[in-house]
Short mmCIF file of C-alpha atoms and ligand atoms in Angstrom, two decimals:
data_model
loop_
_atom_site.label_atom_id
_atom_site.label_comp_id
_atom_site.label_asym_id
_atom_site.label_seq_id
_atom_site.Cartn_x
_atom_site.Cartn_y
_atom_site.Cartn_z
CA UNK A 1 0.00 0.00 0.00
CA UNK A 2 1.60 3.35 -0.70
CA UNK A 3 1.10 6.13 1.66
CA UNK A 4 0.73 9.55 1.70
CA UNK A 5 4.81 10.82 1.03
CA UNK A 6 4.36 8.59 -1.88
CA UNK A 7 2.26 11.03 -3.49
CA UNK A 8 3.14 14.68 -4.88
CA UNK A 9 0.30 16.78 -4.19
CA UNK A 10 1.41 20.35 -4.10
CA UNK A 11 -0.77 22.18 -6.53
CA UNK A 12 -3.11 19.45 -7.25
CA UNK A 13 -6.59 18.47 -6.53
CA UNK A 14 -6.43 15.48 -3.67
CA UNK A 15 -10.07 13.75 -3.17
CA UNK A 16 -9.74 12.37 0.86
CA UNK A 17 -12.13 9.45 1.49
CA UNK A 18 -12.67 10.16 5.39
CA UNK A 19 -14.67 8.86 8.19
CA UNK A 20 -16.63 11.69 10.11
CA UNK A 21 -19.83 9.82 10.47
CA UNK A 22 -20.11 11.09 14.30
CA UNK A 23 -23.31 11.18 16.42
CA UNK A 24 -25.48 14.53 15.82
CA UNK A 25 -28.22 15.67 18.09
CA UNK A 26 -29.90 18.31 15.94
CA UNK A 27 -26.36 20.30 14.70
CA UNK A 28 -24.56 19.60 17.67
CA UNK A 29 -22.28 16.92 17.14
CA UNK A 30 -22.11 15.14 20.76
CA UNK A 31 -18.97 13.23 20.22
CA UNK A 32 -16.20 14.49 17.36
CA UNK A 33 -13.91 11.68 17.91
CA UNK A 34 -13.45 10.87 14.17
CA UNK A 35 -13.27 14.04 13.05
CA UNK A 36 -10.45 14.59 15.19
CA UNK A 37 -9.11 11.47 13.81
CA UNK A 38 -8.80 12.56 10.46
CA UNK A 39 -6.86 15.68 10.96
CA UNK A 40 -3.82 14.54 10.71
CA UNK A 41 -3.78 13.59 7.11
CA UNK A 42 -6.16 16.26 6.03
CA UNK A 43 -2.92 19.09 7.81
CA UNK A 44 -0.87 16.65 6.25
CA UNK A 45 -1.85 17.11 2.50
CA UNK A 46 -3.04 20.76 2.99
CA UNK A 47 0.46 21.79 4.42
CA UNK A 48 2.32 20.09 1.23
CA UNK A 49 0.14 22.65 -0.59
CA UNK A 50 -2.47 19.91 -2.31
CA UNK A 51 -6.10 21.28 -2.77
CA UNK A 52 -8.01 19.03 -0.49
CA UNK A 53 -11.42 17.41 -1.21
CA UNK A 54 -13.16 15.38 1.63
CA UNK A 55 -15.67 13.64 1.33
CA UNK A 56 -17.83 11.40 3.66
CA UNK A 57 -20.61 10.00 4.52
CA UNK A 58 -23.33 10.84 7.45
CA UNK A 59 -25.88 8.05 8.85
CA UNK A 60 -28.01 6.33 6.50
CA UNK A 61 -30.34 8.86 4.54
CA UNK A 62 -30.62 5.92 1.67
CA UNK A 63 -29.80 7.89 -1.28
CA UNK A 64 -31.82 11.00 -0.97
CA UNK A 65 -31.33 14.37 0.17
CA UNK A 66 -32.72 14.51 3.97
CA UNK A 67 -31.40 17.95 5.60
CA UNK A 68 -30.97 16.60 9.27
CA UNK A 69 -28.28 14.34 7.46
CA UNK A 70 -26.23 17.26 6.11
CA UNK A 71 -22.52 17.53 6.51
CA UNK A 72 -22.44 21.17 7.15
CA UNK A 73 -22.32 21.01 11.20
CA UNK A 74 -18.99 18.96 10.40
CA UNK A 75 -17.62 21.59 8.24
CA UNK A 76 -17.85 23.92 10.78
CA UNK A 77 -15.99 21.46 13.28
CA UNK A 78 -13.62 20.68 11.08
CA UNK A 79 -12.63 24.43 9.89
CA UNK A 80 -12.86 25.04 13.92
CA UNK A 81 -10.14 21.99 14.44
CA UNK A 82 -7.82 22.64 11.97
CA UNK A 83 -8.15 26.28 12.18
CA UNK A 84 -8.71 27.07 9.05
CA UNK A 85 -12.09 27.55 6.79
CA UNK A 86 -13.41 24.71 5.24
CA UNK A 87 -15.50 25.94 2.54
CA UNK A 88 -18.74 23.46 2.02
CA UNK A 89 -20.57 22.14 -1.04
CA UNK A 90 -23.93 22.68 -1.06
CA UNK A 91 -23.96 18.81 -3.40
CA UNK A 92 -22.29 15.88 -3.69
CA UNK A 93 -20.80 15.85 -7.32
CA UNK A 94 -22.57 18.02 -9.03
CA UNK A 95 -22.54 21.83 -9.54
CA UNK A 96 -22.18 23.16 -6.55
CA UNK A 97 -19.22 21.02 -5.76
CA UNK A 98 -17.36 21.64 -9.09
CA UNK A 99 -17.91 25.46 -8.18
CA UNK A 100 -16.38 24.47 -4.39
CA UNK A 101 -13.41 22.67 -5.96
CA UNK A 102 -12.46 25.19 -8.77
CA UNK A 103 -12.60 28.28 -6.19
CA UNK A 104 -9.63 26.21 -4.36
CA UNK A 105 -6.09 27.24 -3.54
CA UNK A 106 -3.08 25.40 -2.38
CA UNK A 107 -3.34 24.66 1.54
CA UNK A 108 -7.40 24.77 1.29
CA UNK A 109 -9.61 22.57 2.02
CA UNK A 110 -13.50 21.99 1.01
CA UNK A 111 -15.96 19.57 2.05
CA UNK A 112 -18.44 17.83 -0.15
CA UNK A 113 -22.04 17.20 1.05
CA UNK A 114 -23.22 13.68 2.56
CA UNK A 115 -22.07 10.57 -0.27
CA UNK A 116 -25.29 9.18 0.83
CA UNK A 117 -27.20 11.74 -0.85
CA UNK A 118 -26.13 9.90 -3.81
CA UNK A 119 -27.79 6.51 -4.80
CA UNK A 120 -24.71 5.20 -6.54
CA UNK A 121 -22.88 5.82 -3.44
CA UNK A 122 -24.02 2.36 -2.17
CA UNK A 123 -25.60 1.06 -4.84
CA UNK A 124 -25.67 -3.03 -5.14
CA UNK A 125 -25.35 -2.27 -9.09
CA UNK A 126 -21.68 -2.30 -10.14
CA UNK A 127 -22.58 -0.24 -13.31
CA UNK A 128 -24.58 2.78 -11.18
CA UNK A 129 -21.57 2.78 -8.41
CA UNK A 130 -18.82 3.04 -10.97
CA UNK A 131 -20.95 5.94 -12.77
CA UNK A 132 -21.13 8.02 -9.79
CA UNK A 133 -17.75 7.18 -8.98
CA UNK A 134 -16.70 8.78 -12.39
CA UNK A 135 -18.24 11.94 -11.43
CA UNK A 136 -16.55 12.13 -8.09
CA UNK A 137 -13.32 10.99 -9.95
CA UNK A 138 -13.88 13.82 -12.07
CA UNK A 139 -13.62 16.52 -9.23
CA UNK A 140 -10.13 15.65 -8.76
CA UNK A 141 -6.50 14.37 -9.48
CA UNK A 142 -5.34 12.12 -6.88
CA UNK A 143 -6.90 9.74 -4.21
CA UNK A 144 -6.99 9.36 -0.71
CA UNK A 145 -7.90 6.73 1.43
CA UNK A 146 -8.68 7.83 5.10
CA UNK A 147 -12.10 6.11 6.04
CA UNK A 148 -11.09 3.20 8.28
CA UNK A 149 -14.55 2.66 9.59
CA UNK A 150 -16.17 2.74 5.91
CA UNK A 151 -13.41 0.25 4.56
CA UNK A 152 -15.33 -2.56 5.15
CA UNK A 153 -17.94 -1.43 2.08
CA UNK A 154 -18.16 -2.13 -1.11
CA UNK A 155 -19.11 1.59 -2.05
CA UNK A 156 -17.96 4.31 -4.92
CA UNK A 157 -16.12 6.28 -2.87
CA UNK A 158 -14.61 3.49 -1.01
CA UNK A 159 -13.70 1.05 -3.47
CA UNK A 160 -14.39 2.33 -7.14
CA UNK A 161 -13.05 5.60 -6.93
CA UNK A 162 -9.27 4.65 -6.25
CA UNK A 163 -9.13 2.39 -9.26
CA UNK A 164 -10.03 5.82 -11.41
CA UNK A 165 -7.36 7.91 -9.85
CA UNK A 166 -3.95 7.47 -8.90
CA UNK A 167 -4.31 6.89 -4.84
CA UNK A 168 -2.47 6.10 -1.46
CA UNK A 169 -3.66 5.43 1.81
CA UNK A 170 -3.72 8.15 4.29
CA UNK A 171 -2.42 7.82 7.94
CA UNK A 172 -5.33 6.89 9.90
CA UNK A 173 -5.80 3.81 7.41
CA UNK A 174 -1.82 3.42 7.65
CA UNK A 175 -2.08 3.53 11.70
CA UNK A 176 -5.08 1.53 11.46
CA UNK A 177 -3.41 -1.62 9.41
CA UNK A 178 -0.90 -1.32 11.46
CA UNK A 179 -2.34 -1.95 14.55
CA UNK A 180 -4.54 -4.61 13.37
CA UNK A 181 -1.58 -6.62 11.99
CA UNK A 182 -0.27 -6.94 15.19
CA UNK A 183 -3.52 -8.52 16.40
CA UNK A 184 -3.13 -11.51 13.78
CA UNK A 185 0.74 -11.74 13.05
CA UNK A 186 3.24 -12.97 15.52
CA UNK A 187 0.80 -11.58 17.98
CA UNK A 188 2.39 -11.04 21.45
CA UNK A 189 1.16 -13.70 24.57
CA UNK A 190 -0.93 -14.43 26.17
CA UNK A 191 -3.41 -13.09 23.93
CA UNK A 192 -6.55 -11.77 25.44
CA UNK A 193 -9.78 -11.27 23.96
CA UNK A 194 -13.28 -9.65 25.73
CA UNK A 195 -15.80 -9.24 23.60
CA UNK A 196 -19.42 -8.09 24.80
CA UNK A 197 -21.68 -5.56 23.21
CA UNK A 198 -25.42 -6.51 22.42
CA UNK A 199 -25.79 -9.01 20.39
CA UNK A 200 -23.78 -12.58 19.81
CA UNK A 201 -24.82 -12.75 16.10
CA UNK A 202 -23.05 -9.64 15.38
CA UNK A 203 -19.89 -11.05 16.49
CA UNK A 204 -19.87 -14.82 15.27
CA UNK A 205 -17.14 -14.38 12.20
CA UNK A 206 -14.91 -12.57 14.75
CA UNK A 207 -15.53 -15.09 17.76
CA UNK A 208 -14.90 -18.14 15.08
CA UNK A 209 -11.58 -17.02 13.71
CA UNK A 210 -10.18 -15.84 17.41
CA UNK A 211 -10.85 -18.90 18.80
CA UNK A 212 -7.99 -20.62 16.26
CA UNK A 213 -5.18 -17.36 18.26
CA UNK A 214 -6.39 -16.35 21.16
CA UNK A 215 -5.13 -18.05 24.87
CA UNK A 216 -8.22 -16.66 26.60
CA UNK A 217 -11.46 -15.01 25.34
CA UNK A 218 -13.54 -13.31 27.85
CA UNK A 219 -17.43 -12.83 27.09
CA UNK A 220 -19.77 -10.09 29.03
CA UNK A 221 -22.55 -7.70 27.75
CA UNK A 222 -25.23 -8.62 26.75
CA UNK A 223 -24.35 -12.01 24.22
CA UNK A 224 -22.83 -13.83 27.76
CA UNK A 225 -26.85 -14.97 28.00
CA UNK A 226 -26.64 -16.63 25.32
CA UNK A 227 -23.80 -18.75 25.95
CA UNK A 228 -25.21 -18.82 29.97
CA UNK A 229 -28.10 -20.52 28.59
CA UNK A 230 -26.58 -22.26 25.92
CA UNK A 231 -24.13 -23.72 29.05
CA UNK A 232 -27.90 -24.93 30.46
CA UNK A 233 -28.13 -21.94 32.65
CA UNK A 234 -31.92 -20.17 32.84
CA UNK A 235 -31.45 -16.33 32.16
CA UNK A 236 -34.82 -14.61 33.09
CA UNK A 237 -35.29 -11.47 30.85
CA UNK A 238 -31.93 -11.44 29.89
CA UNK A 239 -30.85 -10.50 26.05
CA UNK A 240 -31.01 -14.09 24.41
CA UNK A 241 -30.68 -15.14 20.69
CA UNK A 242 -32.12 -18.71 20.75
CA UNK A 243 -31.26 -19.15 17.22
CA UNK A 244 -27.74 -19.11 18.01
CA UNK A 245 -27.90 -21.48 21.16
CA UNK A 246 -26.50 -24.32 18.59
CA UNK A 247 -23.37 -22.02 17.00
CA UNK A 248 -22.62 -20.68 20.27
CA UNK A 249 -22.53 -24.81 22.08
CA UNK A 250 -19.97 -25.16 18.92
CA UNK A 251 -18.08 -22.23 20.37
CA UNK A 252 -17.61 -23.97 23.79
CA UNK A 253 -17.08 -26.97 22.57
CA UNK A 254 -14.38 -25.84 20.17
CA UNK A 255 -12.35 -23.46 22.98
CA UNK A 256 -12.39 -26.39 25.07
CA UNK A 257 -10.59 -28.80 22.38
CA UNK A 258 -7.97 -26.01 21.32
CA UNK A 259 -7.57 -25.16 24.77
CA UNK A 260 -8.49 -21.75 24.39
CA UNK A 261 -9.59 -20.42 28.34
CA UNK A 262 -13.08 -19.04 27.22
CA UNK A 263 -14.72 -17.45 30.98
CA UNK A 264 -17.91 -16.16 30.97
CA UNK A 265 -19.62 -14.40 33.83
CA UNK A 266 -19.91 -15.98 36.94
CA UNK A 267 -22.11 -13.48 38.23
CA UNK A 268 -24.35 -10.27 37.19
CA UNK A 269 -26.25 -7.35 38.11
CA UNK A 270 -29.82 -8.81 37.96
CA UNK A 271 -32.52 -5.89 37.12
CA UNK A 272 -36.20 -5.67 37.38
CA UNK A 273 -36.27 -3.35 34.19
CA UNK A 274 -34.41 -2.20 31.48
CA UNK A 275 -34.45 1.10 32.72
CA UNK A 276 -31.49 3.79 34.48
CA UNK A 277 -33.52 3.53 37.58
CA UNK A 278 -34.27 -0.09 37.62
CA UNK A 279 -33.91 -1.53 41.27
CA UNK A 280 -30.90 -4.88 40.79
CA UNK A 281 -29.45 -7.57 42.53
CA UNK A 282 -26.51 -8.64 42.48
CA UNK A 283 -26.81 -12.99 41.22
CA UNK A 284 -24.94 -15.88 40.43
CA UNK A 285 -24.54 -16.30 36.77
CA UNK A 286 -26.22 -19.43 36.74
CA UNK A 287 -29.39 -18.29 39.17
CA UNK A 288 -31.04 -15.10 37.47
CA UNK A 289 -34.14 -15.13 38.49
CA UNK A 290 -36.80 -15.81 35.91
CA UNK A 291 -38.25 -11.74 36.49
CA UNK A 292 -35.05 -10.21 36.12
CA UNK A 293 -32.36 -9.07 33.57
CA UNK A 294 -28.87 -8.95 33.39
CA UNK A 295 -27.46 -5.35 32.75
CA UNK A 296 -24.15 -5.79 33.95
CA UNK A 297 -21.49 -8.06 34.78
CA UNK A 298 -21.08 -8.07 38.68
CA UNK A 299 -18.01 -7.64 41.02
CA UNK A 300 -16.78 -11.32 41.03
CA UNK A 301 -16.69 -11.22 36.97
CA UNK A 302 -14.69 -7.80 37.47
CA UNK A 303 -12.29 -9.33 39.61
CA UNK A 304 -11.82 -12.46 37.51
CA UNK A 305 -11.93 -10.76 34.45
CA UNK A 306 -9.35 -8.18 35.46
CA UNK A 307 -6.73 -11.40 36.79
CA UNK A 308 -6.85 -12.66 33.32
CA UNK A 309 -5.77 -9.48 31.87
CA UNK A 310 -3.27 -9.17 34.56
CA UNK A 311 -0.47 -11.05 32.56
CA UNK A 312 -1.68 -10.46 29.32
CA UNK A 313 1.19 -8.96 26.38
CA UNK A 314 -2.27 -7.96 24.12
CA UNK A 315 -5.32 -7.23 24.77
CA UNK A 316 -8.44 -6.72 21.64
CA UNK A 317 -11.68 -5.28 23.49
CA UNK A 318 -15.08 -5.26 21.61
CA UNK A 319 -18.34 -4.82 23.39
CA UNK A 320 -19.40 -2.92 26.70
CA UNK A 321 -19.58 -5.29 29.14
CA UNK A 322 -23.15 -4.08 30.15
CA UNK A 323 -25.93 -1.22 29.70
CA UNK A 324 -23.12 1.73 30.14
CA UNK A 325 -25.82 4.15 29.15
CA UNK A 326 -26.93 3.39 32.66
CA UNK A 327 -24.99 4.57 35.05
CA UNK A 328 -25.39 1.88 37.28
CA UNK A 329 -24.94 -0.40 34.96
CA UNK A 330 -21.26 1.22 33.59
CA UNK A 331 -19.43 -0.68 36.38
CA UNK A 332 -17.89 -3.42 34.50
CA UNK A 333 -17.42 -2.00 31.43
CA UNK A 334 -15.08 0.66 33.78
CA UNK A 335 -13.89 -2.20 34.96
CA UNK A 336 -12.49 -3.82 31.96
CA UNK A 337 -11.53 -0.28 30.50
CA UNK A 338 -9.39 0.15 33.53
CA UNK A 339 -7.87 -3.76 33.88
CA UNK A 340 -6.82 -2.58 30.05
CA UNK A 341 -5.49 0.89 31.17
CA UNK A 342 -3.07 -0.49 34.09
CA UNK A 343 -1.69 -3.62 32.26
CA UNK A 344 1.33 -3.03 30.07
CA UNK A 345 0.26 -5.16 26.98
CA UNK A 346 -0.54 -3.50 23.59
CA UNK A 347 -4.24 -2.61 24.20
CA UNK A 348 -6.53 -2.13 21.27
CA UNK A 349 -10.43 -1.01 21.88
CA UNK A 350 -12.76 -1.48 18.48
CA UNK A 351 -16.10 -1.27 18.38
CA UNK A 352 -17.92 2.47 17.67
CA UNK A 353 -19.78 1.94 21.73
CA UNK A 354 -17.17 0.77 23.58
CA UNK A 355 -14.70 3.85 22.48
CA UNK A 356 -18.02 6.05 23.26
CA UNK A 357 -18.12 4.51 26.46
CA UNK A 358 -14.41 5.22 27.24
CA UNK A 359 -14.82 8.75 27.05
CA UNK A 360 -18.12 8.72 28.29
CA UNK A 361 -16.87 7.50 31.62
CA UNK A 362 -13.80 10.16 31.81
CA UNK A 363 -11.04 7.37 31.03
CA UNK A 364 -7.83 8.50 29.38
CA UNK A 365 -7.95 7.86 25.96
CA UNK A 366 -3.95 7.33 25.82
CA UNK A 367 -4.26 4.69 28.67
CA UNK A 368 -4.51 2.49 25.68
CA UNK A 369 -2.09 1.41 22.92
CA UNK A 370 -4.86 2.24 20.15
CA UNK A 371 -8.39 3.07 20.26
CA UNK A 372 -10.15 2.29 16.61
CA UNK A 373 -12.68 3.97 14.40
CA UNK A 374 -13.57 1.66 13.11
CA UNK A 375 -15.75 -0.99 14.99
CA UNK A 376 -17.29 -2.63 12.03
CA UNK A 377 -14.40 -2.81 10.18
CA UNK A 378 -11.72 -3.73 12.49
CA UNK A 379 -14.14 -6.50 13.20
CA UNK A 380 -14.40 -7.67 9.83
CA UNK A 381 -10.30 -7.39 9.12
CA UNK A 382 -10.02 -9.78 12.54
CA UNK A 383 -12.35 -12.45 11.38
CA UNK A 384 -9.70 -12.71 8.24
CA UNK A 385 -11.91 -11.08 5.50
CA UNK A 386 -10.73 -8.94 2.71
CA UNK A 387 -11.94 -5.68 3.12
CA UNK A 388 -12.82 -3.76 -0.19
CA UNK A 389 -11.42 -0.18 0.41
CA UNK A 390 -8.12 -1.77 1.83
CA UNK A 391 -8.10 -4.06 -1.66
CA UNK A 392 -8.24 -1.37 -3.51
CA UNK A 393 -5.54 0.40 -2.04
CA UNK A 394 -3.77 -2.27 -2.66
CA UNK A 395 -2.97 -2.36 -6.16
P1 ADP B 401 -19.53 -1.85 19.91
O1 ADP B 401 -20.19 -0.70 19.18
O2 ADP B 401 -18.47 -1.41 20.86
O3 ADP B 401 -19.07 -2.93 18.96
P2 ADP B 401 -22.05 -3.16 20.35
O4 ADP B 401 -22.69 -2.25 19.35
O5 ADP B 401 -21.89 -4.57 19.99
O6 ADP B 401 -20.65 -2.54 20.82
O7 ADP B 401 -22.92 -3.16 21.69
C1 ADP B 401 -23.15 -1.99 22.42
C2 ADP B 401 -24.46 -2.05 23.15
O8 ADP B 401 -24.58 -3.24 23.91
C3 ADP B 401 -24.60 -0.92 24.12
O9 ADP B 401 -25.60 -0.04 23.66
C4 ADP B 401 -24.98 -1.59 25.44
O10 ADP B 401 -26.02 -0.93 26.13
C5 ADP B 401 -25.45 -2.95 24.98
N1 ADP B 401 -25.36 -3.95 26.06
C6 ADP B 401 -24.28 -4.33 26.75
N2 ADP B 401 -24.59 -5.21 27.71
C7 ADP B 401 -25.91 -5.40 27.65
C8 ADP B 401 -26.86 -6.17 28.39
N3 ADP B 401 -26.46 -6.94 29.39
N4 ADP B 401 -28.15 -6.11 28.03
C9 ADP B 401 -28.54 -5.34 27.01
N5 ADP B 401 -27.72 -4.58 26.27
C10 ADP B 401 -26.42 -4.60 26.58
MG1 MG B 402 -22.16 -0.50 18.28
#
């Protein structure tokens, strides 16, 4: 993959694929993590003189211009963190963003309006993707890759727009790869995984593949249930996929041949509701009673969970380890967070809610090796698929 001093930009129009799909609440944007994430490339191209294009996407508007999806609260957050204006195109790839782009100079930097306003953005229909592509192609001379958390789709600004335009990957990708290698080549032990987060069905492809490198894999949040019950366990109200019971028996029944130390909780925070207030118990794992549900993991999971990170060399989190939103149920996702912080392995949290829940409960971001942007994608990359935007960077 060729990075970013690989290209010569001064002078010349550079189109920057970035990731600033962050959580809005009306125009305020509650948490700007990933737009903060992509300055360093975006002063990086700007201050060799290139012209800079971003583009991204914002939630899922499906192909139509929706207002309340609008980049323009980000353009103002992003001229605000780079210090600098970012001028903002009132389209996608049409006129208003070929005006944008040709009132450029060198060091500026313009943003287009929400990809997803275009159908061909995400369009199933090679032909439609690679004819929008073409017209974003058109708005510029060189490519940039910088989206980590949209790498994992198949989409024109992803993957058919760098084989139009000469390209590199920028350095959130570069950092990204990086990091992820580590996970999955001559990975450091013992290697510990916790995983947890809502649902067990999201997280099959990555539990299947770690089984065959991790030493232990730790399970809270809300798809323990599932393997509680599948272990013959009742779990009241608890979250429960029953259509995974039989995938997730496989699960035990392969850690147990290869060895790998897979603990689940062994006991929880047992609530009457699924609610901040709800009154709780605190219950063995394997006697919830049949009214209640489990919102978090309790203090003799914290304890054992944190002694098998004690000795770990790496460390991959995915998944709150309960309802965080809920204060009183944040206590063992703190807990993890901070068994991570104090050990001295290489610590990497993925996963779009756990990171949110990091700085949510005040922890120091920098008390871990690398926090990614990319949930979905990270994800994807660990259960050993080929992910389309990195592909095309590729070649
Ligand atoms: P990430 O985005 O980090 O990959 P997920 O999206 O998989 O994480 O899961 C996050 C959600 O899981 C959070 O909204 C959290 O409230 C929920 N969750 C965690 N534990 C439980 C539980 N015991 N019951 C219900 N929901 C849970
Ligand atoms: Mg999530």
């Amino acid at each position: 993959m060729r990075n970013l001093d690989d290209l010569d930009v001064k002078g010349r129009r550079v189109l920057v694929r970035a990731d600033l799909n962050v959580p809005l609440d009306g125009e305020t944007i509650t948490d700007d993590g990933r737009i903060r994430a992509s300055l360093p490339t975006l002063r990086a191209l700007a201050g060799n003189g290139a012209k800079v294009i971003v583009c991204a996407h914002l939630g899922r508007p499906k192909g139509e211009v929706k207002p309340e999806f609008s980049l323009r609260p980000v353009a103002r957050r992003l001229g605000e963190l780079l210090g600098q204006d970012v001028a903002f195109a009132s389209d996608v790839a049409g006129d208003g963003a070929r005006a944008t782009v040709e009132g450029l100079q060198e060091g500026q930097v313009a943003l287009l309006e929400n990809l997803r306003f275009e159908p061909g953005e995400t369009a199933k229909d090679d032909a439609e993707r690679r004819a929008f592509a073409e017209r974003l192609a058109g708005l510029a001379e060189l490519y940039v890759g910088d989206g980590f958390g949209a790498v994992h789709r198949k989409h024109a600004s992803v993957y058919d727009v760098p084989a139009l335009l000469p390209h590199a990957a920028g350095g959130l990708i570069a950092a990204e790869v990086d990091v992820l290698r580590k996970l999955t080549e001559d990975t450091e032990r013992p290697y510990v995984v916790v995983l947890g987060g809502a649902k067990v069905s999201d997280k099959l492809g990555v539990i299947a593949n770690l089984l065959t490198r991790v030493d232990r894999l730790l399970i809270g949040g809300g798809m323990a249930y599932t393997f509680l019950k599948a272990q013959g366990h009742e779990v009241g109200g608890s979250l429960l996929q029953e259509d995974q019971l039989d995938q997730v028996r496989g699960f035990l029944a392969e850690a147990a041949e290869r060895g790998v130390d897979l603990v689940l909780p062994v006991d929880v925070l047992a609530a009457t509701d699924f609610a901040a207030d709800a009154a709780f118990d605190v219950v063995p794992a394997d006697a919830i009673p049949a009214d209640r549900q489990g919102l978090d993991i309790g203090p003799r999971t914290r304890e054992l969970f944190a002694g098998k990170l004690a000795d770990a060399r790496t460390v991959f989190w995915n998944g709150p380890m309960g309802v965080f939103e809920f204060d009183a149920f944040a206590g063992g996702t703190r807990a993890v967070a901070e068994a991570l912080i104090s050990s001295d392995a290489f610590t990497v949290v993925g996963g779009g809610d756990s990171a949110a829940a990091v700085r949510r409960l005040g922890l120091p971001e920098d008390g871990f090796s690398h926090i990614s942007t990319g949930g979905g994608a990270s994800l994807e990359y660990l259960e050993g698929k080929t992910l389309p935007g990195l592909a095309a960077l590729e070649d």
